[in-house]
Short mmCIF file of N, CA and C and ligand atoms in Angstrom, two decimals:
data_model
loop_
_atom_site.label_atom_id
_atom_site.label_comp_id
_atom_site.label_asym_id
_atom_site.label_seq_id
_atom_site.Cartn_x
_atom_site.Cartn_y
_atom_site.Cartn_z
N UNK A 1 -61.95 -19.92 -82.89
CA UNK A 1 -61.71 -18.51 -83.20
C UNK A 1 -61.69 -18.33 -84.73
N UNK A 2 -62.19 -17.22 -85.13
CA UNK A 2 -62.19 -16.90 -86.57
C UNK A 2 -60.98 -16.05 -86.91
N UNK A 3 -60.18 -16.56 -87.83
CA UNK A 3 -58.94 -15.94 -88.21
C UNK A 3 -59.08 -15.10 -89.49
N UNK A 4 -60.26 -14.78 -89.86
CA UNK A 4 -60.47 -14.05 -91.12
C UNK A 4 -59.78 -12.61 -91.04
N UNK A 5 -59.78 -11.97 -89.88
CA UNK A 5 -59.08 -10.67 -89.74
C UNK A 5 -57.62 -10.87 -89.95
N UNK A 6 -57.07 -11.96 -89.35
CA UNK A 6 -55.65 -12.20 -89.44
C UNK A 6 -55.24 -12.39 -90.92
N UNK A 7 -56.07 -13.15 -91.61
CA UNK A 7 -55.81 -13.39 -93.01
C UNK A 7 -55.79 -12.12 -93.82
N UNK A 8 -56.77 -11.30 -93.57
CA UNK A 8 -56.83 -9.94 -94.25
C UNK A 8 -55.60 -9.10 -93.98
N UNK A 9 -55.17 -9.11 -92.66
CA UNK A 9 -54.05 -8.35 -92.25
C UNK A 9 -52.77 -8.89 -92.89
N UNK A 10 -52.67 -10.23 -92.94
CA UNK A 10 -51.51 -10.85 -93.59
C UNK A 10 -51.45 -10.50 -95.10
N UNK A 11 -52.55 -10.56 -95.76
CA UNK A 11 -52.56 -10.39 -97.14
C UNK A 11 -52.28 -8.86 -97.50
N UNK A 12 -52.81 -7.98 -96.67
CA UNK A 12 -52.53 -6.53 -97.01
C UNK A 12 -51.09 -6.23 -96.69
N UNK A 13 -50.56 -6.83 -95.59
CA UNK A 13 -49.14 -6.63 -95.28
C UNK A 13 -48.27 -7.22 -96.36
N UNK A 14 -48.65 -8.34 -96.86
CA UNK A 14 -47.91 -9.06 -97.93
C UNK A 14 -47.83 -8.12 -99.18
N UNK A 15 -49.05 -7.55 -99.54
CA UNK A 15 -49.06 -6.72 -100.71
C UNK A 15 -48.17 -5.49 -100.52
N UNK A 16 -48.19 -4.96 -99.36
CA UNK A 16 -47.36 -3.74 -99.05
C UNK A 16 -45.91 -4.05 -99.17
N UNK A 17 -45.47 -5.22 -98.60
CA UNK A 17 -44.10 -5.62 -98.65
C UNK A 17 -43.64 -5.89 -100.09
N UNK A 18 -44.54 -6.48 -100.87
CA UNK A 18 -44.17 -6.78 -102.28
C UNK A 18 -43.96 -5.49 -103.05
N UNK A 19 -44.75 -4.54 -102.78
CA UNK A 19 -44.56 -3.22 -103.44
C UNK A 19 -43.27 -2.59 -103.00
N UNK A 20 -42.95 -2.70 -101.72
CA UNK A 20 -41.65 -2.14 -101.25
C UNK A 20 -40.48 -2.85 -101.88
N UNK A 21 -40.61 -4.16 -102.02
CA UNK A 21 -39.62 -5.01 -102.60
C UNK A 21 -39.36 -4.63 -104.11
N UNK A 22 -40.48 -4.29 -104.75
CA UNK A 22 -40.48 -3.89 -106.11
C UNK A 22 -39.69 -2.60 -106.28
N UNK A 23 -39.96 -1.66 -105.42
CA UNK A 23 -39.23 -0.34 -105.44
C UNK A 23 -37.82 -0.61 -105.19
N UNK A 24 -37.51 -1.43 -104.27
CA UNK A 24 -36.06 -1.71 -103.98
C UNK A 24 -35.34 -2.31 -105.12
N UNK A 25 -36.02 -3.24 -105.83
CA UNK A 25 -35.38 -3.88 -107.03
C UNK A 25 -35.06 -2.84 -108.07
N UNK A 26 -36.01 -1.97 -108.27
CA UNK A 26 -35.83 -0.93 -109.31
C UNK A 26 -34.70 0.05 -108.91
N UNK A 27 -34.69 0.41 -107.67
CA UNK A 27 -33.63 1.34 -107.20
C UNK A 27 -32.25 0.60 -107.28
N UNK A 28 -32.23 -0.68 -106.99
CA UNK A 28 -31.05 -1.42 -107.03
C UNK A 28 -30.53 -1.50 -108.44
N UNK A 29 -31.43 -1.79 -109.43
CA UNK A 29 -31.05 -1.83 -110.81
C UNK A 29 -30.47 -0.52 -111.24
N UNK A 30 -31.14 0.55 -110.88
CA UNK A 30 -30.68 1.89 -111.23
C UNK A 30 -29.26 2.18 -110.68
N UNK A 31 -29.07 1.80 -109.43
CA UNK A 31 -27.74 2.12 -108.81
C UNK A 31 -26.70 1.26 -109.39
N UNK A 32 -27.06 0.04 -109.83
CA UNK A 32 -26.10 -0.85 -110.49
C UNK A 32 -25.68 -0.26 -111.89
N UNK A 33 -26.74 0.23 -112.57
CA UNK A 33 -26.50 0.75 -113.86
C UNK A 33 -25.57 2.02 -113.76
N UNK A 34 -25.88 2.89 -112.80
CA UNK A 34 -25.07 4.07 -112.55
C UNK A 34 -23.61 3.63 -112.29
N UNK A 35 -23.46 2.68 -111.44
CA UNK A 35 -22.13 2.24 -111.02
C UNK A 35 -21.31 1.72 -112.24
N UNK A 36 -22.01 0.89 -113.06
CA UNK A 36 -21.28 0.27 -114.17
C UNK A 36 -21.11 1.32 -115.34
N UNK A 37 -21.89 2.35 -115.34
CA UNK A 37 -21.76 3.36 -116.39
C UNK A 37 -20.55 4.22 -116.22
N UNK A 38 -20.10 4.31 -114.96
CA UNK A 38 -18.92 5.13 -114.68
C UNK A 38 -17.72 4.26 -114.46
N UNK A 39 -16.55 4.73 -114.84
CA UNK A 39 -15.35 4.01 -114.60
C UNK A 39 -15.10 3.88 -113.07
N UNK A 40 -14.81 2.65 -112.65
CA UNK A 40 -14.50 2.49 -111.23
C UNK A 40 -13.19 3.18 -110.81
N UNK A 41 -12.37 3.51 -111.82
CA UNK A 41 -11.13 4.17 -111.54
C UNK A 41 -11.19 5.68 -111.95
N UNK A 42 -12.40 6.21 -111.78
CA UNK A 42 -12.65 7.62 -112.12
C UNK A 42 -12.14 8.57 -111.11
N UNK A 43 -12.63 9.82 -111.18
CA UNK A 43 -12.09 10.88 -110.38
C UNK A 43 -12.64 10.90 -108.90
N UNK A 44 -13.67 10.08 -108.64
CA UNK A 44 -14.27 10.16 -107.35
C UNK A 44 -14.32 8.83 -106.60
N UNK A 45 -13.16 8.35 -106.18
CA UNK A 45 -13.16 7.00 -105.48
C UNK A 45 -14.07 7.04 -104.24
N UNK A 46 -14.17 8.15 -103.56
CA UNK A 46 -14.91 8.18 -102.29
C UNK A 46 -16.42 8.04 -102.66
N UNK A 47 -16.87 8.65 -103.80
CA UNK A 47 -18.27 8.49 -104.18
C UNK A 47 -18.56 7.05 -104.49
N UNK A 48 -17.65 6.41 -105.14
CA UNK A 48 -17.86 5.06 -105.53
C UNK A 48 -17.98 4.16 -104.30
N UNK A 49 -17.20 4.44 -103.28
CA UNK A 49 -17.23 3.69 -102.02
C UNK A 49 -18.60 3.87 -101.36
N UNK A 50 -19.08 5.09 -101.35
CA UNK A 50 -20.39 5.42 -100.74
C UNK A 50 -21.49 4.63 -101.55
N UNK A 51 -21.44 4.63 -102.86
CA UNK A 51 -22.44 3.85 -103.63
C UNK A 51 -22.40 2.41 -103.23
N UNK A 52 -21.20 1.85 -103.06
CA UNK A 52 -21.12 0.50 -102.68
C UNK A 52 -21.76 0.19 -101.36
N UNK A 53 -21.53 1.10 -100.40
CA UNK A 53 -22.19 0.97 -99.04
C UNK A 53 -23.68 1.06 -99.17
N UNK A 54 -24.17 2.00 -100.00
CA UNK A 54 -25.63 2.11 -100.21
C UNK A 54 -26.22 0.81 -100.74
N UNK A 55 -25.50 0.21 -101.71
CA UNK A 55 -25.99 -1.03 -102.23
C UNK A 55 -26.04 -2.10 -101.27
N UNK A 56 -25.02 -2.11 -100.40
CA UNK A 56 -24.97 -3.09 -99.35
C UNK A 56 -26.16 -3.00 -98.41
N UNK A 57 -26.48 -1.73 -98.09
CA UNK A 57 -27.67 -1.49 -97.20
C UNK A 57 -28.96 -1.89 -97.92
N UNK A 58 -29.02 -1.59 -99.20
CA UNK A 58 -30.20 -2.03 -99.97
C UNK A 58 -30.38 -3.52 -99.86
N UNK A 59 -29.31 -4.25 -100.08
CA UNK A 59 -29.37 -5.68 -100.05
C UNK A 59 -29.87 -6.18 -98.69
N UNK A 60 -29.34 -5.60 -97.60
CA UNK A 60 -29.71 -5.98 -96.27
C UNK A 60 -31.18 -5.73 -96.08
N UNK A 61 -31.70 -4.56 -96.52
CA UNK A 61 -33.12 -4.24 -96.40
C UNK A 61 -33.94 -5.23 -97.22
N UNK A 62 -33.44 -5.52 -98.43
CA UNK A 62 -34.18 -6.52 -99.23
C UNK A 62 -34.21 -7.85 -98.55
N UNK A 63 -33.13 -8.27 -97.97
CA UNK A 63 -33.13 -9.55 -97.25
C UNK A 63 -34.13 -9.52 -96.12
N UNK A 64 -34.19 -8.38 -95.48
CA UNK A 64 -35.13 -8.20 -94.35
C UNK A 64 -36.55 -8.36 -94.84
N UNK A 65 -36.85 -7.67 -95.95
CA UNK A 65 -38.18 -7.75 -96.53
C UNK A 65 -38.55 -9.22 -96.85
N UNK A 66 -37.62 -9.90 -97.50
CA UNK A 66 -37.81 -11.25 -97.96
C UNK A 66 -38.05 -12.11 -96.74
N UNK A 67 -37.36 -11.88 -95.66
CA UNK A 67 -37.48 -12.67 -94.43
C UNK A 67 -38.93 -12.52 -93.86
N UNK A 68 -39.35 -11.22 -93.82
CA UNK A 68 -40.72 -11.04 -93.29
C UNK A 68 -41.79 -11.64 -94.23
N UNK A 69 -41.58 -11.49 -95.58
CA UNK A 69 -42.48 -12.08 -96.54
C UNK A 69 -42.65 -13.61 -96.36
N UNK A 70 -41.40 -14.23 -96.12
CA UNK A 70 -41.48 -15.66 -95.94
C UNK A 70 -42.25 -16.05 -94.68
N UNK A 71 -42.12 -15.22 -93.65
CA UNK A 71 -42.92 -15.50 -92.43
C UNK A 71 -44.36 -15.33 -92.68
N UNK A 72 -44.75 -14.32 -93.48
CA UNK A 72 -46.13 -14.10 -93.77
C UNK A 72 -46.69 -15.26 -94.61
N UNK A 73 -45.90 -15.67 -95.59
CA UNK A 73 -46.32 -16.83 -96.40
C UNK A 73 -46.49 -18.05 -95.57
N UNK A 74 -45.61 -18.25 -94.58
CA UNK A 74 -45.69 -19.39 -93.68
C UNK A 74 -46.99 -19.33 -92.89
N UNK A 75 -47.29 -18.13 -92.33
CA UNK A 75 -48.53 -17.92 -91.65
C UNK A 75 -49.74 -18.21 -92.52
N UNK A 76 -49.70 -17.79 -93.77
CA UNK A 76 -50.81 -17.97 -94.67
C UNK A 76 -51.00 -19.51 -94.98
N UNK A 77 -49.83 -20.17 -95.12
CA UNK A 77 -49.85 -21.67 -95.32
C UNK A 77 -50.57 -22.30 -94.13
N UNK A 78 -50.23 -21.79 -92.95
CA UNK A 78 -50.81 -22.42 -91.71
C UNK A 78 -52.29 -22.15 -91.66
N UNK A 79 -52.69 -20.96 -92.11
CA UNK A 79 -54.16 -20.63 -92.17
C UNK A 79 -54.83 -21.70 -93.08
N UNK A 80 -54.22 -21.94 -94.19
CA UNK A 80 -54.77 -22.92 -95.18
C UNK A 80 -54.83 -24.29 -94.58
N UNK A 81 -53.82 -24.67 -93.86
CA UNK A 81 -53.64 -25.95 -93.32
C UNK A 81 -54.50 -26.18 -92.04
N UNK A 82 -55.02 -25.04 -91.51
CA UNK A 82 -55.76 -25.13 -90.30
C UNK A 82 -54.92 -25.22 -89.04
N UNK A 83 -53.68 -24.91 -89.17
CA UNK A 83 -52.77 -24.95 -87.98
C UNK A 83 -52.44 -23.55 -87.54
N UNK A 84 -53.04 -22.53 -88.04
CA UNK A 84 -52.70 -21.19 -87.64
C UNK A 84 -53.03 -21.01 -86.18
N UNK A 85 -52.12 -20.27 -85.48
CA UNK A 85 -52.32 -20.09 -84.11
C UNK A 85 -51.72 -21.14 -83.23
N UNK A 86 -51.15 -22.18 -83.88
CA UNK A 86 -50.48 -23.30 -83.15
C UNK A 86 -49.02 -23.18 -83.34
N UNK A 87 -48.30 -23.29 -82.24
CA UNK A 87 -46.83 -23.15 -82.23
C UNK A 87 -46.16 -24.28 -83.07
N UNK A 88 -45.21 -23.84 -83.92
CA UNK A 88 -44.51 -24.78 -84.81
C UNK A 88 -43.69 -25.78 -83.97
N UNK A 89 -43.28 -25.33 -82.83
CA UNK A 89 -42.31 -26.12 -82.07
C UNK A 89 -42.91 -27.01 -81.00
N UNK A 90 -43.83 -26.44 -80.19
CA UNK A 90 -44.40 -27.29 -79.05
C UNK A 90 -45.89 -27.63 -79.37
N UNK A 91 -46.38 -27.16 -80.48
CA UNK A 91 -47.77 -27.40 -80.90
C UNK A 91 -48.84 -26.91 -79.81
N UNK A 92 -48.38 -26.00 -79.01
CA UNK A 92 -49.31 -25.37 -78.04
C UNK A 92 -49.95 -24.20 -78.72
N UNK A 93 -50.84 -23.48 -78.02
CA UNK A 93 -51.51 -22.32 -78.56
C UNK A 93 -50.51 -21.08 -78.54
N UNK A 94 -50.43 -20.39 -79.66
CA UNK A 94 -49.60 -19.18 -79.65
C UNK A 94 -50.26 -18.09 -78.83
N UNK A 95 -51.55 -18.03 -78.82
CA UNK A 95 -52.23 -17.05 -78.04
C UNK A 95 -52.76 -15.88 -78.82
N UNK A 96 -53.97 -15.54 -78.62
CA UNK A 96 -54.65 -14.47 -79.45
C UNK A 96 -53.90 -13.13 -79.23
N UNK A 97 -53.54 -12.87 -78.01
CA UNK A 97 -52.88 -11.60 -77.71
C UNK A 97 -51.62 -11.44 -78.53
N UNK A 98 -50.86 -12.47 -78.65
CA UNK A 98 -49.59 -12.44 -79.41
C UNK A 98 -49.90 -12.29 -80.92
N UNK A 99 -50.91 -13.01 -81.41
CA UNK A 99 -51.25 -13.01 -82.85
C UNK A 99 -51.77 -11.63 -83.20
N UNK A 100 -52.41 -10.94 -82.29
CA UNK A 100 -52.92 -9.60 -82.61
C UNK A 100 -51.76 -8.64 -82.90
N UNK A 101 -50.70 -8.81 -82.05
CA UNK A 101 -49.56 -7.96 -82.20
C UNK A 101 -48.64 -8.38 -83.38
N UNK A 102 -48.53 -9.68 -83.51
CA UNK A 102 -47.73 -10.31 -84.60
C UNK A 102 -48.47 -11.40 -85.29
N UNK A 103 -49.30 -10.99 -86.29
CA UNK A 103 -50.13 -12.03 -86.97
C UNK A 103 -49.35 -13.16 -87.71
N UNK A 104 -48.06 -12.84 -87.97
CA UNK A 104 -47.30 -13.89 -88.69
C UNK A 104 -46.40 -14.67 -87.72
N UNK A 105 -46.66 -14.63 -86.39
CA UNK A 105 -45.88 -15.43 -85.46
C UNK A 105 -46.21 -16.89 -85.69
N UNK A 106 -45.14 -17.71 -85.71
CA UNK A 106 -45.37 -19.18 -85.84
C UNK A 106 -44.90 -19.92 -84.64
N UNK A 107 -44.37 -19.16 -83.65
CA UNK A 107 -44.00 -19.70 -82.36
C UNK A 107 -44.66 -19.09 -81.18
N UNK A 108 -44.93 -19.81 -80.18
CA UNK A 108 -45.47 -19.15 -78.95
C UNK A 108 -44.34 -18.37 -78.26
N UNK A 109 -44.68 -17.51 -77.26
CA UNK A 109 -43.70 -16.66 -76.64
C UNK A 109 -42.56 -17.43 -76.03
N UNK A 110 -42.97 -18.58 -75.40
CA UNK A 110 -41.94 -19.38 -74.71
C UNK A 110 -40.89 -19.96 -75.70
N UNK A 111 -41.42 -20.52 -76.78
CA UNK A 111 -40.50 -21.15 -77.79
C UNK A 111 -39.68 -20.09 -78.52
N UNK A 112 -40.32 -18.93 -78.71
CA UNK A 112 -39.55 -17.81 -79.33
C UNK A 112 -38.35 -17.42 -78.50
N UNK A 113 -38.65 -17.34 -77.22
CA UNK A 113 -37.57 -16.96 -76.31
C UNK A 113 -36.47 -18.01 -76.27
N UNK A 114 -36.88 -19.30 -76.28
CA UNK A 114 -35.96 -20.42 -76.30
C UNK A 114 -35.06 -20.33 -77.60
N UNK A 115 -35.73 -20.05 -78.72
CA UNK A 115 -35.05 -20.02 -79.98
C UNK A 115 -34.00 -18.87 -80.02
N UNK A 116 -34.45 -17.76 -79.41
CA UNK A 116 -33.56 -16.58 -79.45
C UNK A 116 -32.32 -16.86 -78.57
N UNK A 117 -32.60 -17.57 -77.44
CA UNK A 117 -31.53 -17.83 -76.47
C UNK A 117 -30.49 -18.80 -77.11
N UNK A 118 -31.02 -19.70 -77.95
CA UNK A 118 -30.05 -20.75 -78.52
C UNK A 118 -29.23 -20.18 -79.68
N UNK A 119 -29.49 -18.97 -80.09
CA UNK A 119 -28.74 -18.43 -81.19
C UNK A 119 -27.38 -17.97 -80.77
ZN1 ZN B 1 -44.32 -23.23 -78.39
#
């Protein structure tokens, strides 16, 4: 099978995520600057608390983006190595149907389910 489409899809998804990550970093820097510019013991403790929660959410989203990016990089590595489409765990075929839905999948459906159950 030719995985050229998968490679293109992974690369464009990767570029999109990197742009999103970039936006996040800038927003995070701005919100950190805003927070440090104002006294933490100022007039609006509730607002400060909200800003802290927002930053926490930003961090979680950033972690999420990084996680997906890492999976995409792993899939691209597998494309380079010629092991794309092969399950990391049982070395069986991941299956074209699954790769079409999730081009960065590195486990077959069965192993994925096993992994999720063991968590
Ligand atoms: Zn497997």
